[in-house]
Coordinates of C-alpha atoms (C1' of nucleotides) in Angstrom, one line a residue:
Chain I
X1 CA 30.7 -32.2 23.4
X2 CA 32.0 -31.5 20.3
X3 CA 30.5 -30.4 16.9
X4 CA 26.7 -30.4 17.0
X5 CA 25.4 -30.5 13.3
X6 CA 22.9 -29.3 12.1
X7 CA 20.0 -30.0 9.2
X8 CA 18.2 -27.2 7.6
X9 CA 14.5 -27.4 7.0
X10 CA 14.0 -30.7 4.3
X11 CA 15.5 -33.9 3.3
X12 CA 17.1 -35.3 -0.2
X13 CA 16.3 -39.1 0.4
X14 CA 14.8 -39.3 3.3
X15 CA 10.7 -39.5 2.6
X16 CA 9.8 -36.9 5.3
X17 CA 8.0 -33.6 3.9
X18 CA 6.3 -30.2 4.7
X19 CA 3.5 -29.5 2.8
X20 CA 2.1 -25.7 2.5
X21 CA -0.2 -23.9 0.3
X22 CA -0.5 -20.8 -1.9
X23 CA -2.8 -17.6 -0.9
X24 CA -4.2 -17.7 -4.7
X25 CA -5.9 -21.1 -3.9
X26 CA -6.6 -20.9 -0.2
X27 CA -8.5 -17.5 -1.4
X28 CA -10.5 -19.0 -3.8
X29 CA -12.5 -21.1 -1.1
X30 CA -14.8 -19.7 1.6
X31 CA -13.3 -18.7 5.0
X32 CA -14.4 -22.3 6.9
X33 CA -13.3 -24.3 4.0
X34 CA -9.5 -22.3 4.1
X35 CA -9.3 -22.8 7.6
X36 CA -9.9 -26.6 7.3
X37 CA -7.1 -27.2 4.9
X38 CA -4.8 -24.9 6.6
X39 CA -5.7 -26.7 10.0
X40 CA -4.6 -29.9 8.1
X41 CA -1.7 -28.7 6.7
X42 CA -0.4 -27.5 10.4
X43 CA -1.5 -30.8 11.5
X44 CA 0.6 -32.7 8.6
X45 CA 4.0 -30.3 9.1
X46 CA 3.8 -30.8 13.3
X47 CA 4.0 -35.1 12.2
X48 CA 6.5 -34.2 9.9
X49 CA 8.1 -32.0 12.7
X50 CA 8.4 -35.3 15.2
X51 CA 9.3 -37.6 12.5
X52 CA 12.2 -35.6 11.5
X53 CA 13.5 -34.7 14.6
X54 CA 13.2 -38.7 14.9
X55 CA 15.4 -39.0 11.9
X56 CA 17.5 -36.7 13.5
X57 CA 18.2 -38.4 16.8
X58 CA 18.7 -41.7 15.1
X59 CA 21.6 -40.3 13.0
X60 CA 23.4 -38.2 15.6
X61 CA 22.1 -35.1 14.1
X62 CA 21.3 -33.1 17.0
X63 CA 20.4 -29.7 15.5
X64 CA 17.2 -28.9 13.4
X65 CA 16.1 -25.6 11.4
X66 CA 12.6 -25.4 10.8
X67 CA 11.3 -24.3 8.1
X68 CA 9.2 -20.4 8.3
X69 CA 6.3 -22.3 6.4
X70 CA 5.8 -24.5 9.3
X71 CA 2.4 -23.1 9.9
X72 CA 1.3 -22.2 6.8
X73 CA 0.0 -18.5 5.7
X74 CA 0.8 -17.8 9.4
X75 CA 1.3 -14.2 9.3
X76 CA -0.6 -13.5 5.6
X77 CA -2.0 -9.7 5.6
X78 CA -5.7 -11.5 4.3
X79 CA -5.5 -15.6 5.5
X80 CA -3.5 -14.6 8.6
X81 CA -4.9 -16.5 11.2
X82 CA -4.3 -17.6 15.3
X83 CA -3.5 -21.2 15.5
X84 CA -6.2 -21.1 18.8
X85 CA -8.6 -20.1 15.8
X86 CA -8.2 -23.1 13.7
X87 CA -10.4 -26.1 13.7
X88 CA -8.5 -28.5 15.8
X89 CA -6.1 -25.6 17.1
X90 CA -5.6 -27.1 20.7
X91 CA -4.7 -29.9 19.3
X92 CA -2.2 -28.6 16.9
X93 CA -0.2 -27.0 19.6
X94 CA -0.4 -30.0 21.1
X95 CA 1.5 -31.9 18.7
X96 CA 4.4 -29.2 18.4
X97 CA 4.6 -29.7 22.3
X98 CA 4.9 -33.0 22.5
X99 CA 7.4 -32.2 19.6
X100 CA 9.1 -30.1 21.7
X101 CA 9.5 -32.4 24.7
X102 CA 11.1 -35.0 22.0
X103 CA 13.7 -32.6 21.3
X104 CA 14.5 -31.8 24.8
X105 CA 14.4 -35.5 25.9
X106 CA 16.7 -36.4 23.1
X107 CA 19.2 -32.9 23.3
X108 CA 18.4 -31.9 20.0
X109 CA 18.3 -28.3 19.6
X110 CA 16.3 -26.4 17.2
X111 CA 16.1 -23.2 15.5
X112 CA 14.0 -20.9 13.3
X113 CA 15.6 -18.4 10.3
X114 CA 13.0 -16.3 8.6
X115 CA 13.4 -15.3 5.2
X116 CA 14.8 -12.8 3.3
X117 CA 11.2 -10.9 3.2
X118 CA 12.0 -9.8 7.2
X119 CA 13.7 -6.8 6.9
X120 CA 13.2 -5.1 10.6
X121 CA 15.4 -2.1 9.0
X122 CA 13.4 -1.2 5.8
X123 CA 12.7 2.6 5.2
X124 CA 9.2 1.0 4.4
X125 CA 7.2 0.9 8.0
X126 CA 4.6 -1.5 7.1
X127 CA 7.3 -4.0 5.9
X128 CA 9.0 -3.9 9.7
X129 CA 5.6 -4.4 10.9
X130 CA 5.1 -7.6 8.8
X131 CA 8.6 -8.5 9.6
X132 CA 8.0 -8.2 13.4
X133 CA 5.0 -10.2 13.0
X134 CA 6.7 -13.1 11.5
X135 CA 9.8 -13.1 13.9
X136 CA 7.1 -13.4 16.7
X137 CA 5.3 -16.1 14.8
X138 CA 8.6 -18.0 14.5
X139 CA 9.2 -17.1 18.6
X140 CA 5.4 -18.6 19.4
X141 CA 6.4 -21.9 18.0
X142 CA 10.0 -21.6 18.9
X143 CA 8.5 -21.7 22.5
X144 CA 6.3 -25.0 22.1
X145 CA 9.1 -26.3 21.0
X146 CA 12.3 -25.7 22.6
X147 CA 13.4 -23.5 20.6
X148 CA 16.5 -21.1 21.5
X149 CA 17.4 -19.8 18.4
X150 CA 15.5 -16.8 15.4
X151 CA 18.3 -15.7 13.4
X152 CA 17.6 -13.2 11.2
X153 CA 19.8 -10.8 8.8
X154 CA 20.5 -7.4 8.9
X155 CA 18.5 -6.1 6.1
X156 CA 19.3 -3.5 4.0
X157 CA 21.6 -0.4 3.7
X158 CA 20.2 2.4 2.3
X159 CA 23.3 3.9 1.6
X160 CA 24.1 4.4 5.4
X161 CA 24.9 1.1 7.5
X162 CA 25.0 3.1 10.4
X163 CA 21.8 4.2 10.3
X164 CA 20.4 1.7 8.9
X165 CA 21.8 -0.5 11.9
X166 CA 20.1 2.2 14.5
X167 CA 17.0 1.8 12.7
X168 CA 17.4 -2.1 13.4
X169 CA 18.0 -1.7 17.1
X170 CA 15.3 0.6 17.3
X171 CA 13.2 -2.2 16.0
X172 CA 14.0 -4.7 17.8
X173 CA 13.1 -2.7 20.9
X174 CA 9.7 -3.1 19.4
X175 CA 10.1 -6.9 20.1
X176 CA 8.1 -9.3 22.8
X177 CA 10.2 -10.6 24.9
X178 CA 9.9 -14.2 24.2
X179 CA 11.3 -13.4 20.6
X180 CA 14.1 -11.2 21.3
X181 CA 15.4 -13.3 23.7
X182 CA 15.8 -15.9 20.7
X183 CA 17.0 -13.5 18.1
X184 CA 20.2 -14.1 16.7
X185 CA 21.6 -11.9 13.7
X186 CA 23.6 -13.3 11.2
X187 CA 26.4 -11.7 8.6
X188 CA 25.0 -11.8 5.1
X189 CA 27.1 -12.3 1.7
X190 CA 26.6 -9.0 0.8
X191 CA 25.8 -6.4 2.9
X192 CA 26.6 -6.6 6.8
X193 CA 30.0 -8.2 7.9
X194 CA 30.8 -9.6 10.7
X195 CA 32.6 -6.0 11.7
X196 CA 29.6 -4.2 10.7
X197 CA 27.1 -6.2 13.2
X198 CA 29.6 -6.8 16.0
X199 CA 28.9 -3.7 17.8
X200 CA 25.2 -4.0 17.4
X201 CA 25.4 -7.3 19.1
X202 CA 27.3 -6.0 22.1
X203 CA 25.0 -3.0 22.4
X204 CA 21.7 -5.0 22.4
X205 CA 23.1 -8.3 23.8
X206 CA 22.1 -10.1 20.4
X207 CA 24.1 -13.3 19.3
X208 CA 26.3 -13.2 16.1
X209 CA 25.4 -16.3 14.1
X210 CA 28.5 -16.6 12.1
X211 CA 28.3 -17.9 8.8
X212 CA 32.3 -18.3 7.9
X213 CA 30.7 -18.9 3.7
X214 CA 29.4 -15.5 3.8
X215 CA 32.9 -13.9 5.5
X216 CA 34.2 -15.5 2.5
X217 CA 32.2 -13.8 0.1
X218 CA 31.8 -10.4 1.9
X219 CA 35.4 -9.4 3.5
X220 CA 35.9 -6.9 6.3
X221 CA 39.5 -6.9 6.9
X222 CA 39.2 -9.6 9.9
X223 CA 40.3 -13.1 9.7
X224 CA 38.2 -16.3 10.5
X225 CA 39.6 -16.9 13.8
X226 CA 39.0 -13.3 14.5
X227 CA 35.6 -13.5 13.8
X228 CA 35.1 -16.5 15.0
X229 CA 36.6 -15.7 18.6
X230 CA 34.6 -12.7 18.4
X231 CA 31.4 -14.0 17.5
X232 CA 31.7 -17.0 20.1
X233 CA 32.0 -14.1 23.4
X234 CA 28.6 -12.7 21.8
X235 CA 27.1 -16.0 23.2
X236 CA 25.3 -16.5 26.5
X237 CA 24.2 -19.7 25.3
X238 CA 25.4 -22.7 22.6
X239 CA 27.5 -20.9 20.1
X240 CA 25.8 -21.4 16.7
X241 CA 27.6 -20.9 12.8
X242 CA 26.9 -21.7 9.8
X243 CA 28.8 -23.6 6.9
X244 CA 29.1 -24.1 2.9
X245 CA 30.7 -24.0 0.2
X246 CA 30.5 -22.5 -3.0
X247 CA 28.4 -24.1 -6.3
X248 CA 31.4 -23.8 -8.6
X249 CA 34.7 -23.6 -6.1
X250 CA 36.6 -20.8 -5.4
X251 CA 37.5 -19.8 -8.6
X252 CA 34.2 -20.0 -9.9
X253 CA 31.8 -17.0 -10.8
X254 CA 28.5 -17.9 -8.4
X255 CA 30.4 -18.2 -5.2
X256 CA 27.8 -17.1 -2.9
X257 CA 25.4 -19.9 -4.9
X258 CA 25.5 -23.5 -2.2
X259 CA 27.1 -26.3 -3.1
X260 CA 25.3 -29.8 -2.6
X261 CA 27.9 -30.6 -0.2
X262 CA 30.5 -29.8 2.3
X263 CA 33.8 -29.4 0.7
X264 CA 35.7 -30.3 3.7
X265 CA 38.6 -27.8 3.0
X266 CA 36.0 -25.2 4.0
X267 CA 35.3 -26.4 7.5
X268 CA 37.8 -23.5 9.2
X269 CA 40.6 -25.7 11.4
X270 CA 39.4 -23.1 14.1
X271 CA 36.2 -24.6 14.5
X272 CA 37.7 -28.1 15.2
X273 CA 37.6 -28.3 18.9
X274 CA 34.8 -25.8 19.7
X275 CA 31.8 -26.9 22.0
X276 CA 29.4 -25.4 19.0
X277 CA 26.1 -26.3 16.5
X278 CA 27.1 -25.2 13.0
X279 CA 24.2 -25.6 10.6
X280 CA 25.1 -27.1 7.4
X281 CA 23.6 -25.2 4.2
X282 CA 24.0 -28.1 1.6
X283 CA 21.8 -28.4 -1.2
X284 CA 22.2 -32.6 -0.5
X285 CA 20.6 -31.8 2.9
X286 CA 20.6 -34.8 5.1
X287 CA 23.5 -36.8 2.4
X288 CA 25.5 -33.7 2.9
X289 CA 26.0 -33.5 6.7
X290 CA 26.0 -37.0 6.9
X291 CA 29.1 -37.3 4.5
X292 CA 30.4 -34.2 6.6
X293 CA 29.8 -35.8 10.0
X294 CA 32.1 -38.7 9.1
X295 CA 35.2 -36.6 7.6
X296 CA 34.6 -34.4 10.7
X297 CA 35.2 -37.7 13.0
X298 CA 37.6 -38.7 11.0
X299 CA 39.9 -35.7 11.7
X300 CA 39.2 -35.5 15.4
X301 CA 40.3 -39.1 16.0
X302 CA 43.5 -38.5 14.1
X303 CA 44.4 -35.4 14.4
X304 CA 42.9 -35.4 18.1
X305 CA 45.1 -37.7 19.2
X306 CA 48.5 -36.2 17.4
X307 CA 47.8 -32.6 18.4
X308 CA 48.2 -32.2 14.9
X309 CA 45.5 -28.9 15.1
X310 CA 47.5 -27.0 17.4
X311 CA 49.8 -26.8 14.4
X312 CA 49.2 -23.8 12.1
X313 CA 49.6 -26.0 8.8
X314 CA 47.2 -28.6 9.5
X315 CA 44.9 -28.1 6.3
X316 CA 46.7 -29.9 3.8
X317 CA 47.8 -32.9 6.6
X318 CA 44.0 -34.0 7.2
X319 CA 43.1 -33.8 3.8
X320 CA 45.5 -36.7 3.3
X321 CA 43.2 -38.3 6.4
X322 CA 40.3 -37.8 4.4
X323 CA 40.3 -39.9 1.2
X324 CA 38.6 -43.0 2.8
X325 CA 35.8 -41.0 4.3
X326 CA 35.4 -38.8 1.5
X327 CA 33.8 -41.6 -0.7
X328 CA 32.6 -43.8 1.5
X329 CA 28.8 -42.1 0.4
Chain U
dA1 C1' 1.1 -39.5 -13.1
dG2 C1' 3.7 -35.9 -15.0
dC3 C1' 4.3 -31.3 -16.6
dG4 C1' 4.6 -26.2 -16.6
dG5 C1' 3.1 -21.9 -14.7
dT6 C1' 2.7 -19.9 -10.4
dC7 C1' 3.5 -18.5 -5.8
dA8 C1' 2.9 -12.8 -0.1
dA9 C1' 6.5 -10.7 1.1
dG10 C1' 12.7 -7.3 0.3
dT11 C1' 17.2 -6.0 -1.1
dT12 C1' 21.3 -6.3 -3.6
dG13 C1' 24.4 -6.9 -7.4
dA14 C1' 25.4 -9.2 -11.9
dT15 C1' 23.9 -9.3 -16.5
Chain T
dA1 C1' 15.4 -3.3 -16.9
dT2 C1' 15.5 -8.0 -15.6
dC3 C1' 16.9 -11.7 -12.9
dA4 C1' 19.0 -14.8 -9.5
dA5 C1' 20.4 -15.3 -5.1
dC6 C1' 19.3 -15.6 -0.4
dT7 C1' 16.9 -19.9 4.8
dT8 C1' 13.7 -24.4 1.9
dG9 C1' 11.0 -25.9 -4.0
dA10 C1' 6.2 -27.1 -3.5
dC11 C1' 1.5 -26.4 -5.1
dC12 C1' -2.2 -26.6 -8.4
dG13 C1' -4.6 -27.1 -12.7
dC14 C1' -4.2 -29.1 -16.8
dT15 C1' -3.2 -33.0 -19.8

DNA sequence: AGCGGTCAAGTTGAT
DNA sequence: ATCAACTTGACCGCT
């Protein structure tokens, strides 16, 4: 119960890496020498994969993004490759399973977010083939490993959101099953809203992933607890947001650039006693939601036990709370 | 071992 | 027209 945090993709301090490779270099050797090293590299990130979920457990950090480069090169229009196909491939998927039953054993839930290059809107076909590729990549491995969760964004505009929105749904119709039942869509910082993708969720049964940051930083008119209220009855499973702040404050120019931490002022009061994962987008990565973790307890065990956040004015009372936990990093 | 150039991919908005 | 920003800087060849 309560807030379940989560850690995307890579650590600050914490030795634990993912390691991946360029197309340039892996096209420069012959076609059984590339499939060795990517074999490895798969090999090396599904290690890397238990260890960190590991890490993880130990520090009450039950959520995990993985990162899209988890298998290397996966969906590459030349070094593309099926993970059956690699030397040592059984074995690979292996690992992820076992992975997988980790998570589940501990209750750590994990997600997948593909990168801006998905577009499953573009005017462009071959670029919503690619990008249906990679979402069902992301869904394969999402599936050895417990996955419940492919968040993507809406794409572009063209000038027409509204069509440009029908041209998403018509997309995603083009989906396997085992991926669109994970996909989640998220409002971006600069195009969609959380007003723009609402109805879009209802109509295909997709989850909002609300990121409150980019609400900040691309308005529609509704308020946080609107959209978060909103977003939350989009859910038929764990309700998942994210959270940051800006590089330079508020009244800074780059406020859509991520802060290396949490300021706590930006955790909405809303979110407080929601049964919820909100992924932490921190620069400090593991330091970040660590230090956010502890203000975050802090608050619930004081104001928890006041009522204090049934009161509409709470913001500037648990900052007060805050100034031991604040530095205690 | 450390450094700099490079890396598959899309779209938008600031300069 | 170029560039940074977005989910995450890491890899590789040279010194």
């Amino acid at each position: 119960m309560g807030i379940r945090f989560g850690l995307c993709c890579i650590f600050r301090d914490e030795p634990i890496k993912f390691r991946t490779t360029t197309a340039s270099y892996v096209l420069k050797m012959d076609r059984s020498d590339g499939l060795l090293k990517i074999s490895d590299l798969c090999k090396t990130n599904a290690s890397s994969l238990q260890e960190a979920l590991q890490y993880c457990h130990k520090n009450d950090i039950n959520n995990f993004r993985v990162s899209s480069n988890i298998l290397p090169l996966k969906t590459h229009p030349v070094l593309g490759y099926n993970v059956e196909d690699l030397p040592d491939g059984e074995n690979i998927i292996n690992l992820f399973k076992g992975a997988g039953e980790y998570a589940k054993s501990k209750n750590i839930r994990t997600s997948f977010h593909p990168s801006q290059f998905v577009v499953l809107n573009s005017q462009k076909p071959q670029v919503v083939v690619q990008s249906l590729q990679e979402i069902e990549y992301q869904a394969e491995v999402a599936e050895w490993i417990n996955a419940d969760v492919v968040n993507v964004h809406g794409g572009g505009a063209y000038g027409d959101k509204i069509k440009a929105l029908s041209d998403f749904s018509h997309a995603v119709d083009r989906l396997s099953e085992r991926a669109r039942s994970k996909l989640t869509i998220e409002n971006d910082d600069k195009t969609y809203t959380p007003s723009d993708v609402l109805p879009l969720c209802k109509d295909l049964g997709i989850p909002l992933v609300y990121d409150v940051h980019h609400h900040r930083c691309n308005k529609d008119g509704i308020s946080i607890e609107q959209a978060t209220q909103a977003a939350l009855a989009t859910w038929n499973r764990e309700p998942m947001f994210h959270i940051s702040s800006p590089i330079e404050g508020w009244s800074g120019k780059k406020q859509n650039s991520h802060h290396d931490f949490i300021n706590i002022e930006d955790f909405p009061e809303c979110w407080l006693d929601l049964n919820i994962t909100v992924e932490v987008e921190a620069k400090a990565k593991e330091v970040a939601i660590l230090q956010l973790m502890a203000q975050y307890a802090t608050i619930k065990r004081t104001v928890g036990t006041t009522g204090l956040a049934a009161c509409p004015d709470v913001r500037p009372a648990f900052s007060g709370l805050l100034v031991g936990a604040e530095t205690h990093l």
